[in-house]
Amino acid sequence: MSEKQLSGEVYYPKQHVLDHANAKCQTLYDFAQKDYQGFWAKEAENLHWFTKWNKVLDDSNKPFYKWFVGGKTNIAYNCLDAHTQTFRRNKLALIWEGEKGESHSYSYFALRRETCRFANVLKSLGVKKGDRVTLYMGRIPELMIGMLACARIGAIHSVVYGGFSVEALHERLEDSQSKVLIVADGAYQRGKIVPLKQIADEALQRAASVESVLVVKRTGEPINMEAGRDMWYHELMVLPIAGNTCSIEEMDAEDPLFMLYTSGTTGKPKAILHTHGGYMVGTYTTLKYVFDIHEDDRFWCAADPGWITGHSYIVYGPLLNGATSFMYEGAPTHPYPNRWWQMIEKYGINILYTAPTAIRGLMRFGDAWPNRHDLSSLRLLGSVGEPINPEAWRWYYKTIGKEKCPIMDTWWQTETGMFMISPMPCVPLKPGSGTKPFPGLEMDIVDEEGKSVKPNEEGFLVIKTPWPAMLRTIWNDPDRYVNQYWSKYPGMYLTGDSARKDEDGYYWIIGRVDDVIKVSGYRLGTAEIESALVSHPSVAEAAAIGLPHDIKGNAIHCFVILKAGFTKSDKLIEELRQHVGHEVGPIAKPELIEIVESLPKTRSGKIMRRVLKARALGLDPGNLSTLEE
Ligand code: PRX
């Protein structure tokens, strides 16, 4: 691969990286290209199956693909029990540091024990295979324990990001019909406390399916405990029912493991459904090869477990590989901008995987902060969530990686479950490009008609081969699954991104082509922000768009038409911002709200966001023939 001279700014792999790599990556590409199902089956054989599959892929009912058909397994068994039976029993599975500086670690043995205890608690509350359990907390070990406990007994977990608020949580509890909610009393964020239980109490007023609420004590602040519904986690975990062992549910490879809500083109967030078998094989394999996991690695994915990145690469991927996963509770710059660098030095982190927004946010504090620390344990770096601008890439590469750590820029989605476009350590890098599809995947960039576009032309990014960690459906809405992802071009999965491929076949992501806005790497829908705005008594109509922002990548700008009797004022605008924060969450608070008299609409009444965006950027709005007036 490195023989050919590539165009543009290229960073060829250094010898020490190639020498260290577990796999000769060209061999992987070649094997998978000849037989992608054979490639995934070979990887699946490294994991434990109670009963082996009889068919790798069943595509007889597209797009409802099935992987490892007939196989019986359990991802939690492969994350924990499989290791406690080996030399990894006493190896650290999780190292955690709280925002206030306290630290806990769990060996594989201890994490399995805590998971079993908690699984027994859930069972005692009547949670059974297939029941939904919602988890709503900050980045604390109990979140990982809760997810694994659900998986162990076959319950489907639904993690709601701790940065979401009342309406977002309510909607997710309601849609999933969760039986149990596991919530922390609060979460630390930049030295302040987010009152999670209080938010949950408000959301629970309208969530009739929830029978029990388990409360994890994190902050110790006074909270309301409703008799007969709310119980303390730490009190249940010491009861005799919480024994140290808990039998494992043998799951069909296609049985659901979790649902995770994400924003789409229209309407409410949708729950993406992932399974025990295929998701397990996908996350295990991609992490192993992309981040070249070695036995003594300490891997830090600095995302939040409330998003897919944390599910796949804080919890499942690292544990499946028997690695040590590091989790940090707080903000990168709290109390000072050296917090991350301090922890890399303290724990000897080998791999750091984060988002461009965090890199840009840290970069603005200058080189002195990282330079004060010994970062020599780092071997590989990673980026995810949005395109990384070359300036931030170079800073990450030089100042953090000291020009010896390649950067794995991984493109993927909640829906894909695993890395899709990504280099491996032996692939030459170009800043800002995720390079090429992972072995076993065929992807393309196509035009309106579904035909491949020429090199360097922009088009729609599509996936042409099924992959094991692919979403199986949208919970309760299989039609939306088909319509949203598979109906534009039959046989091709539509990602919702636009991209281009250069003359070397390297992919460059441009951005979303739908109504999704990526704010600091977080995925939000214009519909969620707009419906939060119109739920305020003063608002008649609202439109939200994303505009470029130096640190966040995109920032939310809103246009609002007031109802008769309300007048524009700074106070009202601030109230509207706070209202969106209360309904959706602080990440959704608009950067700017403009009060307007009218909004550009099509004749059928659809708001033309592209016109608003063009106007805000001072650009030509393009074809206006469908504009109402
Ligand atoms: O637009 C792409 C962007 O994030 C979207 C998926 O968001 P989400 O489901 O929240 O998952 C994020 C983490 C996996 C994609 O459609 N995106 C993700 N990774 C990259 C990216 N854009 C450019 N480069 C990336 N590496």
XYZ file of C-alpha atoms and ligand atoms in Angstrom:
655
model
C 0.000 0.000 0.000
C 2.780 2.421 0.868
C 4.613 1.770 -2.423
C 2.413 4.051 -4.499
C 3.107 7.786 -4.261
C -0.058 9.485 -3.089
C -1.135 13.025 -3.862
C -1.409 15.920 -1.402
C -0.198 16.090 2.186
C 0.597 12.484 3.095
C 2.008 10.923 6.257
C 3.446 7.496 5.518
C 3.537 4.957 8.360
C 6.789 4.945 10.279
C 8.766 1.761 10.729
C 8.141 1.505 14.489
C 4.392 1.568 13.830
C 4.615 -1.136 11.188
C 6.846 -3.282 13.382
C 4.408 -3.088 16.252
C 1.206 -3.745 14.285
C -0.646 -6.945 15.095
C -1.777 -7.478 11.560
C -0.350 -6.984 8.127
C -3.205 -4.850 6.972
C -2.824 -5.448 3.259
C -3.485 -9.127 3.949
C -6.739 -8.183 5.679
C -7.892 -6.018 2.776
C -7.050 -8.756 0.285
C -8.740 -11.549 2.208
C -11.876 -9.532 2.925
C -12.152 -8.340 -0.638
C -12.238 -11.906 -1.903
C -14.638 -13.191 0.737
C -16.139 -10.646 3.101
C -18.404 -13.157 4.814
C -15.428 -15.462 5.341
C -13.510 -12.532 6.820
C -16.213 -11.793 9.402
C -16.752 -15.487 10.147
C -13.044 -15.910 10.864
C -13.169 -13.010 13.321
C -16.338 -14.383 14.931
C -14.488 -17.599 15.659
C -12.250 -15.734 18.112
C -15.293 -15.142 20.318
C -17.331 -17.578 22.384
C -20.559 -19.058 21.019
C -22.741 -21.425 23.038
C -23.900 -22.781 19.690
C -22.121 -21.981 16.465
C -24.030 -20.265 13.632
C -25.076 -22.238 10.603
C -25.143 -19.300 8.189
C -22.956 -16.196 8.263
C -25.376 -13.890 6.471
C -29.028 -14.309 5.598
C -30.022 -11.690 3.027
C -33.208 -13.379 1.898
C -35.387 -10.568 3.291
C -33.482 -7.372 2.440
C -32.949 -4.910 4.051
C -33.689 -6.990 7.150
C -30.318 -8.706 7.120
C -29.414 -11.367 9.673
C -25.905 -12.283 10.745
C -24.556 -15.497 12.305
C -27.920 -17.148 11.915
C -28.598 -19.952 14.371
C -25.687 -18.868 16.595
C -26.163 -18.536 20.352
C -23.964 -16.227 22.358
C -24.050 -13.367 24.847
C -21.916 -10.269 24.449
C -21.583 -9.863 28.241
C -20.166 -13.389 28.480
C -17.556 -12.464 25.886
C -16.790 -9.163 27.627
C -16.313 -10.661 31.090
C -16.667 -14.404 31.705
C -14.514 -15.338 28.736
C -11.634 -13.356 30.308
C -12.126 -14.373 33.940
C -11.408 -17.936 32.857
C -7.965 -16.890 31.584
C -4.868 -15.020 32.750
C -6.890 -11.820 32.332
C -8.903 -12.573 35.472
C -6.957 -10.041 37.538
C -6.153 -7.660 34.715
C -7.770 -4.228 34.911
C -10.879 -3.998 32.788
C -11.774 -0.431 33.761
C -9.900 2.472 35.272
C -12.088 5.398 36.154
C -11.291 8.907 37.312
C -13.913 11.282 38.656
C -13.952 14.978 37.928
C -12.934 15.654 41.517
C -9.858 13.467 41.074
C -10.896 10.276 42.857
C -10.134 7.023 41.075
C -11.487 3.462 41.050
C -10.435 0.482 39.059
C -12.047 -2.871 38.380
C -10.335 -6.077 37.352
C -12.180 -8.338 34.932
C -13.018 -10.481 37.952
C -14.428 -7.533 39.901
C -16.361 -6.112 36.966
C -17.950 -9.507 36.359
C -18.852 -9.800 40.043
C -20.454 -6.333 40.177
C -22.301 -7.029 36.945
C -23.639 -10.328 38.295
C -24.772 -8.659 41.497
C -26.570 -5.984 39.579
C -28.070 -8.479 37.141
C -29.529 -10.292 40.157
C -30.989 -7.025 41.454
C -32.635 -6.380 38.085
C -34.031 -9.896 38.029
C -35.465 -9.439 41.517
C -37.352 -6.413 40.162
C -38.932 -8.634 37.546
C -36.725 -7.632 34.600
C -36.757 -10.388 32.001
C -35.286 -11.086 28.592
C -36.564 -8.528 26.099
C -37.620 -5.956 28.732
C -36.292 -2.431 28.255
C -34.194 -0.683 30.877
C -33.247 2.989 30.547
C -30.000 4.306 32.032
C -29.546 8.027 32.641
C -26.337 9.114 34.327
C -22.946 10.706 33.859
C -19.724 8.906 32.984
C -19.490 6.616 36.002
C -18.656 2.898 36.294
C -22.245 2.047 37.275
C -23.282 2.943 33.732
C -20.989 0.271 32.332
C -22.072 -2.194 35.033
C -25.735 -1.472 34.279
C -25.329 -1.982 30.537
C -23.482 -5.268 31.023
C -25.998 -6.462 33.630
C -28.846 -5.882 31.166
C -26.959 -7.741 28.448
C -26.256 -10.630 30.819
C -29.947 -11.286 31.449
C -31.106 -10.428 27.943
C -32.770 -7.114 28.792
C -32.449 -4.374 26.168
C -30.643 -1.290 27.420
C -31.467 2.208 26.316
C -28.884 4.711 27.500
C -29.994 8.321 27.498
C -27.121 10.796 27.436
C -26.806 12.637 30.768
C -26.701 15.954 28.896
C -30.279 15.498 27.726
C -33.117 16.960 29.669
C -36.763 16.460 30.653
C -38.580 16.142 27.347
C -35.808 14.180 25.642
C -35.755 11.675 28.524
C -39.529 11.477 28.700
C -39.825 10.780 24.971
C -37.244 7.995 25.176
C -38.820 6.361 28.248
C -42.198 6.465 26.588
C -41.111 5.171 23.198
C -39.064 2.309 24.654
C -41.743 1.478 27.264
C -38.971 0.943 29.795
C -39.799 -1.025 32.908
C -36.885 0.222 34.984
C -34.944 3.476 35.045
C -31.431 3.541 36.464
C -30.468 7.100 37.275
C -27.740 8.867 39.226
C -28.706 11.433 41.847
C -26.635 13.910 39.876
C -23.554 14.308 37.718
C -20.490 16.520 38.041
C -19.860 18.750 35.093
C -17.240 21.529 35.279
C -17.489 21.650 39.028
C -21.268 22.063 38.978
C -23.918 19.451 39.644
C -26.428 18.424 36.996
C -29.540 17.342 38.963
C -30.265 14.158 37.003
C -32.740 12.671 39.477
C -34.722 15.892 39.598
C -34.883 15.971 35.790
C -35.920 12.306 35.806
C -38.668 12.976 38.366
C -40.198 15.487 35.994
C -39.897 13.123 33.019
C -41.331 10.227 35.052
C -44.546 12.091 35.781
C -45.648 11.169 32.277
C -43.854 7.812 31.812
C -46.337 5.215 32.956
C -44.349 2.117 31.959
C -41.598 2.660 34.544
C -42.233 0.483 37.598
C -38.950 0.906 39.471
C -36.252 3.554 39.665
C -32.783 2.633 40.896
C -30.762 5.565 42.107
C -26.970 5.585 42.107
C -25.487 7.929 44.695
C -22.831 10.033 43.002
C -23.092 13.523 44.433
C -24.915 12.898 47.717
C -27.048 16.017 47.241
C -30.540 15.752 48.768
C -33.073 14.331 46.323
C -36.669 13.201 46.357
C -37.143 9.423 46.761
C -40.644 8.255 45.951
C -41.741 5.423 48.221
C -42.596 2.211 46.400
C -40.859 3.356 43.207
C -37.369 4.647 44.008
C -34.616 2.525 45.557
C -30.949 3.160 46.252
C -28.560 1.109 44.129
C -26.009 0.763 46.952
C -28.635 -0.581 49.340
C -29.837 -3.249 46.906
C -26.316 -4.271 45.907
C -25.555 -5.516 49.440
C -28.730 -7.542 49.904
C -28.528 -11.353 49.830
C -30.467 -11.383 46.535
C -27.450 -9.713 44.906
C -25.307 -12.849 44.811
C -21.869 -12.849 43.214
C -22.890 -15.130 40.407
C -25.735 -14.899 37.974
C -26.440 -17.357 35.209
C -26.067 -15.989 31.734
C -28.913 -15.865 29.249
C -28.011 -17.668 26.033
C -29.033 -15.183 23.371
C -29.765 -15.755 19.759
C -27.205 -13.890 17.638
C -30.050 -11.711 16.339
C -31.622 -10.961 19.734
C -31.564 -7.232 20.538
C -28.776 -5.974 22.779
C -29.595 -2.290 22.963
C -31.492 0.555 21.465
C -29.965 3.978 21.152
C -31.903 7.057 20.152
C -30.512 9.311 17.505
C -31.756 12.212 15.431
C -32.880 11.804 11.891
C -34.342 13.776 9.064
C -37.775 14.408 10.421
C -39.810 14.076 13.566
C -38.852 12.472 16.812
C -35.549 10.765 17.571
C -35.587 7.140 16.510
C -34.272 4.136 18.407
C -31.591 2.305 16.476
C -31.560 -1.388 17.332
C -28.359 -3.443 17.664
C -27.953 -7.159 18.354
C -25.770 -9.459 20.462
C -24.043 -11.383 17.660
C -23.211 -9.091 14.761
C -22.550 -5.992 16.856
C -20.165 -8.027 18.992
C -18.172 -9.261 16.005
C -18.101 -5.797 14.413
C -16.906 -3.848 17.435
C -14.396 -6.516 18.439
C -12.789 -6.694 15.001
C -12.700 -3.002 14.166
C -11.173 -1.959 17.482
C -8.594 -4.733 17.344
C -7.296 -3.757 13.910
C -7.810 0.008 13.774
C -6.329 0.699 17.194
C -3.994 -2.280 17.011
C -4.938 -3.465 20.494
C -2.160 -5.186 22.432
C -2.425 -7.038 25.720
C -0.828 -4.272 27.768
C -2.751 -1.388 26.205
C -4.684 1.204 28.125
C -7.289 2.547 25.761
C -9.054 5.837 26.365
C -12.121 6.665 24.357
C -13.023 10.088 25.697
C -16.610 10.017 24.438
C -19.688 9.595 26.589
C -21.210 6.137 26.978
C -24.544 7.856 26.263
C -23.618 7.961 22.564
C -22.687 5.166 20.193
C -18.957 5.937 20.450
C -19.040 5.124 24.144
C -21.198 2.019 23.692
C -18.896 0.540 21.077
C -15.502 1.786 22.188
C -15.610 2.490 25.930
C -17.701 -0.509 26.887
C -18.030 -3.336 24.380
C -15.042 -3.115 22.008
C -12.310 -2.795 24.660
C -13.786 -5.483 26.916
C -14.289 -7.914 24.022
C -10.604 -7.454 23.269
C -9.597 -7.953 26.907
C -8.070 -4.460 26.985
C -8.081 -1.934 29.814
C -10.629 0.782 29.158
C -10.195 4.179 30.761
C -13.173 6.400 31.585
C -13.057 9.994 32.820
C -16.103 11.651 34.282
C -15.582 15.323 33.661
C -14.728 18.070 31.231
C -11.330 18.207 29.433
C -10.501 21.631 30.790
C -11.619 21.275 34.385
C -10.125 22.630 36.554
C -7.306 23.483 34.101
C -6.643 22.781 30.417
C -4.021 20.144 31.310
C -6.523 17.741 32.855
C -6.390 15.223 30.001
C -2.607 15.394 29.609
C -2.206 14.905 33.334
C -4.283 11.711 33.199
C -2.441 10.331 30.162
C 0.773 10.713 32.137
C -0.702 9.411 35.397
C -2.236 6.245 33.951
C 0.152 5.637 31.064
C -2.581 5.779 28.425
C -1.447 4.285 25.097
C -4.321 5.219 22.829
C -6.457 8.362 22.927
C -9.636 8.497 20.854
C -11.602 11.747 20.845
C -13.524 14.255 18.720
C -12.192 17.200 16.676
C -14.216 19.635 18.788
C -12.278 18.561 21.903
C -8.978 18.855 20.053
C -9.836 22.357 18.834
C -11.019 23.303 22.318
C -7.711 22.195 23.869
C -5.557 23.567 21.078
C -6.671 27.120 21.781
C -4.949 26.985 25.193
C -1.592 26.523 23.464
C 1.254 24.019 23.628
C 2.511 24.826 27.114
C -0.228 22.777 28.829
C 0.479 19.469 27.077
C 4.228 20.143 27.020
C 4.306 20.112 30.800
C 3.447 16.404 30.777
C 5.125 13.192 29.714
C 2.911 11.904 26.914
C 5.401 9.306 25.725
C 3.098 6.391 26.570
C 0.870 7.386 23.619
C 1.172 5.139 20.595
C -1.951 5.872 18.570
C -4.477 8.685 18.374
C -8.030 8.725 17.073
C -10.692 11.140 15.904
C -14.444 10.750 15.399
C -17.750 12.537 15.064
C -17.136 15.200 12.430
C -14.536 16.086 9.830
C -11.249 17.114 11.433
C -9.794 20.291 9.994
C -6.157 19.866 8.907
C -4.960 22.533 11.355
C -6.356 20.617 14.325
C -5.040 17.342 12.849
C -1.494 18.732 12.624
C -1.618 20.068 16.173
C -2.880 16.716 17.481
C -0.192 14.896 15.483
C 2.719 17.158 16.446
C 1.966 18.490 19.897
C 0.182 15.491 21.374
C 1.527 12.586 19.314
C 5.056 14.061 18.920
C 4.956 12.961 15.275
C 5.145 9.299 16.241
C 1.472 8.439 16.697
C -0.661 7.958 13.601
C -4.182 9.399 13.794
C -7.049 7.027 13.087
C -9.827 9.262 11.734
C -12.823 6.948 11.972
C -16.048 7.673 10.108
C -19.112 5.813 11.309
C -22.600 6.342 12.772
C -24.984 5.205 15.492
C -26.542 3.087 12.771
C -23.323 1.402 11.643
C -22.344 0.412 15.197
C -18.677 0.157 14.232
C -15.945 1.995 12.286
C -16.707 2.005 8.568
C -14.179 4.328 6.939
C -10.923 4.305 8.819
C -7.239 3.780 8.386
C -5.290 1.109 10.190
C -1.809 1.943 11.492
C -0.154 0.771 8.277
C -2.205 3.037 6.002
C -0.709 6.345 4.797
C -2.680 9.261 6.212
C -3.956 12.514 4.772
C -5.118 15.092 7.356
C -8.901 15.413 7.178
C -9.561 12.112 5.415
C -10.657 8.871 7.082
C -8.802 7.162 4.204
C -10.702 4.042 3.043
C -13.474 1.650 3.995
C -12.535 -0.984 6.571
C -11.819 -4.451 5.118
C -14.968 -6.267 4.050
C -16.890 -3.091 3.183
C -17.737 -1.677 -0.170
C -18.717 1.971 -0.084
C -19.203 4.564 -2.785
C -20.158 8.110 -3.596
C -23.086 8.368 -5.954
C -25.196 10.991 -7.713
C -28.978 11.523 -7.568
C -29.484 8.459 -9.807
C -27.227 6.218 -7.748
C -24.340 6.216 -10.227
C -20.745 6.496 -9.001
C -19.420 10.028 -9.343
C -15.983 10.870 -10.743
C -12.954 11.427 -8.474
C -13.197 14.674 -6.491
C -16.899 15.160 -7.313
C -19.253 15.563 -4.398
C -22.087 13.058 -3.966
C -24.040 10.910 -1.523
C -22.061 8.492 0.614
C -23.531 4.977 0.437
C -22.648 1.510 1.721
C -22.983 -1.372 -0.698
C -22.197 -4.445 1.416
C -23.996 -5.487 4.594
C -21.803 -5.510 7.703
C -22.253 -7.398 10.989
C -22.784 -4.424 13.339
C -25.374 -2.808 11.071
C -28.581 -1.600 12.681
C -31.324 -4.175 12.301
C -34.267 -1.826 12.391
C -35.763 1.198 14.099
C -37.574 0.131 17.255
C -41.312 -0.051 16.570
C -40.896 1.477 13.130
C -39.601 -0.942 10.482
C -41.151 1.180 7.708
C -39.079 4.172 8.724
C -36.007 1.909 8.716
C -36.680 0.914 5.120
C -37.674 4.396 3.953
C -34.915 6.322 5.574
C -31.936 4.127 4.752
C -32.773 1.770 1.911
C -35.378 3.298 -0.358
C -33.467 6.004 -2.258
C -31.207 3.457 -3.944
C -32.288 -0.185 -3.700
C -29.544 -2.372 -2.247
C -27.528 0.593 -0.966
C -27.557 2.001 2.555
C -27.899 5.780 2.503
C -25.695 7.377 5.147
C -27.123 10.919 5.012
C -23.616 12.330 4.450
C -22.124 13.953 1.407
C -18.538 13.199 0.537
C -15.964 13.018 -2.222
C -13.277 10.544 -3.113
C -9.908 11.807 -4.334
C -7.728 10.390 -7.093
C -6.155 7.943 -4.608
C -9.563 6.619 -3.541
C -9.411 8.449 -0.193
C -12.772 9.530 1.223
C -13.376 13.102 2.378
C -16.565 13.704 4.337
C -18.250 17.026 3.644
C -21.203 16.897 6.029
C -24.834 15.952 6.493
C -27.241 16.404 3.631
C -30.306 16.074 5.838
C -31.690 18.038 8.765
C -29.152 16.739 11.247
C -26.825 19.267 12.896
C -23.567 18.123 14.436
C -22.807 20.383 17.399
C -19.487 19.564 19.098
C -19.808 16.137 17.497
C -23.255 15.599 19.067
C -26.017 14.720 16.688
C -29.163 16.818 16.934
C -32.170 17.148 14.682
C -33.595 20.479 13.589
C -37.032 18.980 14.351
C -36.189 18.448 18.047
C -35.003 22.024 18.502
C -37.929 23.459 16.576
C -40.512 21.454 18.473
C -38.939 22.556 21.761
C -39.245 26.178 20.618
C -42.876 25.917 19.518
C -43.765 24.310 22.849
C -43.073 27.728 24.417
C -46.270 29.810 24.743
C -44.820 32.765 22.821
C -43.727 30.894 19.694
C -45.862 30.403 16.599
C -43.252 28.930 14.253
C -39.565 28.127 14.392
C -36.727 27.016 12.136
C -33.266 25.806 13.168
C -30.122 25.637 11.062
C -26.458 24.838 11.705
C -23.810 27.421 10.897
C -20.022 26.920 10.992
C -18.376 27.463 14.389
C -14.632 27.466 15.152
C -14.719 25.110 18.115
C -18.078 23.331 17.917
C -17.929 22.595 14.197
C -21.509 23.830 13.906
C -23.629 26.087 16.057
C -27.412 26.239 16.159
C -29.105 29.361 14.845
C -32.875 29.682 15.133
C -35.503 31.841 13.501
C -38.716 32.348 15.396
C -42.097 33.893 14.573
C -43.848 35.101 17.718
C -47.535 34.650 18.431
C -49.717 37.773 18.397
C -49.479 39.654 21.679
C -45.782 38.860 22.275
C -43.060 41.354 21.541
C -39.413 40.861 20.809
C -37.007 41.468 23.689
C -33.590 40.226 24.848
C -35.297 38.793 27.896
C -37.680 36.713 25.807
C -34.849 35.471 23.571
C -32.883 34.349 26.623
C -36.002 32.667 27.987
C -36.379 30.749 24.723
C -32.758 29.592 24.861
C -33.253 28.346 28.415
C -36.488 26.668 27.375
C -34.706 24.615 24.679
C -32.067 23.716 27.276
C -34.759 22.525 29.654
C -36.650 20.520 27.050
C -33.836 18.956 25.023
C -30.647 19.613 26.968
C -27.872 22.196 27.318
C -26.138 20.993 24.117
C -29.182 22.025 22.094
C -29.307 25.613 23.364
C -29.254 27.862 20.285
C -26.234 30.088 19.836
C -28.488 32.745 18.390
C -32.239 33.276 18.104
C -33.560 35.780 15.611
C -37.170 36.952 15.773
C -38.582 37.254 12.251
C -41.887 38.146 10.589
C -41.956 35.240 8.135
C -40.024 32.129 7.087
C -39.193 30.977 3.547
C -41.456 28.029 2.713
C -42.278 25.824 -0.212
C -45.822 25.924 -1.575
C -46.567 22.808 0.417
C -45.540 24.618 3.606
C -42.095 23.085 4.206
C -39.548 25.488 5.679
C -36.639 25.984 3.280
C -33.725 25.809 5.690
C -31.230 25.970 2.868
C -32.499 29.480 2.030
C -32.086 30.574 5.639
C -28.610 29.113 5.710
C -27.548 30.751 2.464
C -28.867 34.102 3.688
C -27.015 33.793 7.006
C -23.784 32.936 5.180
C -24.269 35.671 2.582
C -24.414 33.072 -0.208
C -26.625 32.594 -3.237
C -29.733 30.674 -2.083
C -29.874 28.726 -5.377
C -33.056 27.610 -7.059
C -36.024 29.426 -5.530
C -38.698 28.200 -7.931
C -40.493 26.233 -5.219
C -40.542 29.178 -2.829
C -44.058 30.206 -1.845
C -43.557 33.927 -2.363
O -21.866 13.113 9.548
C -21.111 12.017 9.991
C -20.417 12.387 11.279
O -21.281 11.938 12.323
C -22.448 11.316 11.772
C -22.914 10.205 12.672
O -23.249 10.723 13.927
P -23.542 9.766 15.140
O -24.559 8.756 14.738
O -23.863 10.611 16.311
O -22.212 8.992 15.391
C -21.063 9.726 15.709
C -19.945 8.849 16.130
C -19.748 7.603 15.400
C -22.010 10.872 10.417
O -23.122 10.676 9.562
N -19.107 11.743 11.441
C -18.813 10.717 12.261
N -17.500 10.435 12.210
C -16.947 11.276 11.318
C -17.971 12.111 10.821
N -17.734 13.044 9.886
C -16.463 13.166 9.434
N -15.439 12.418 9.878
C -15.623 11.474 10.812
N -14.592 10.763 11.238
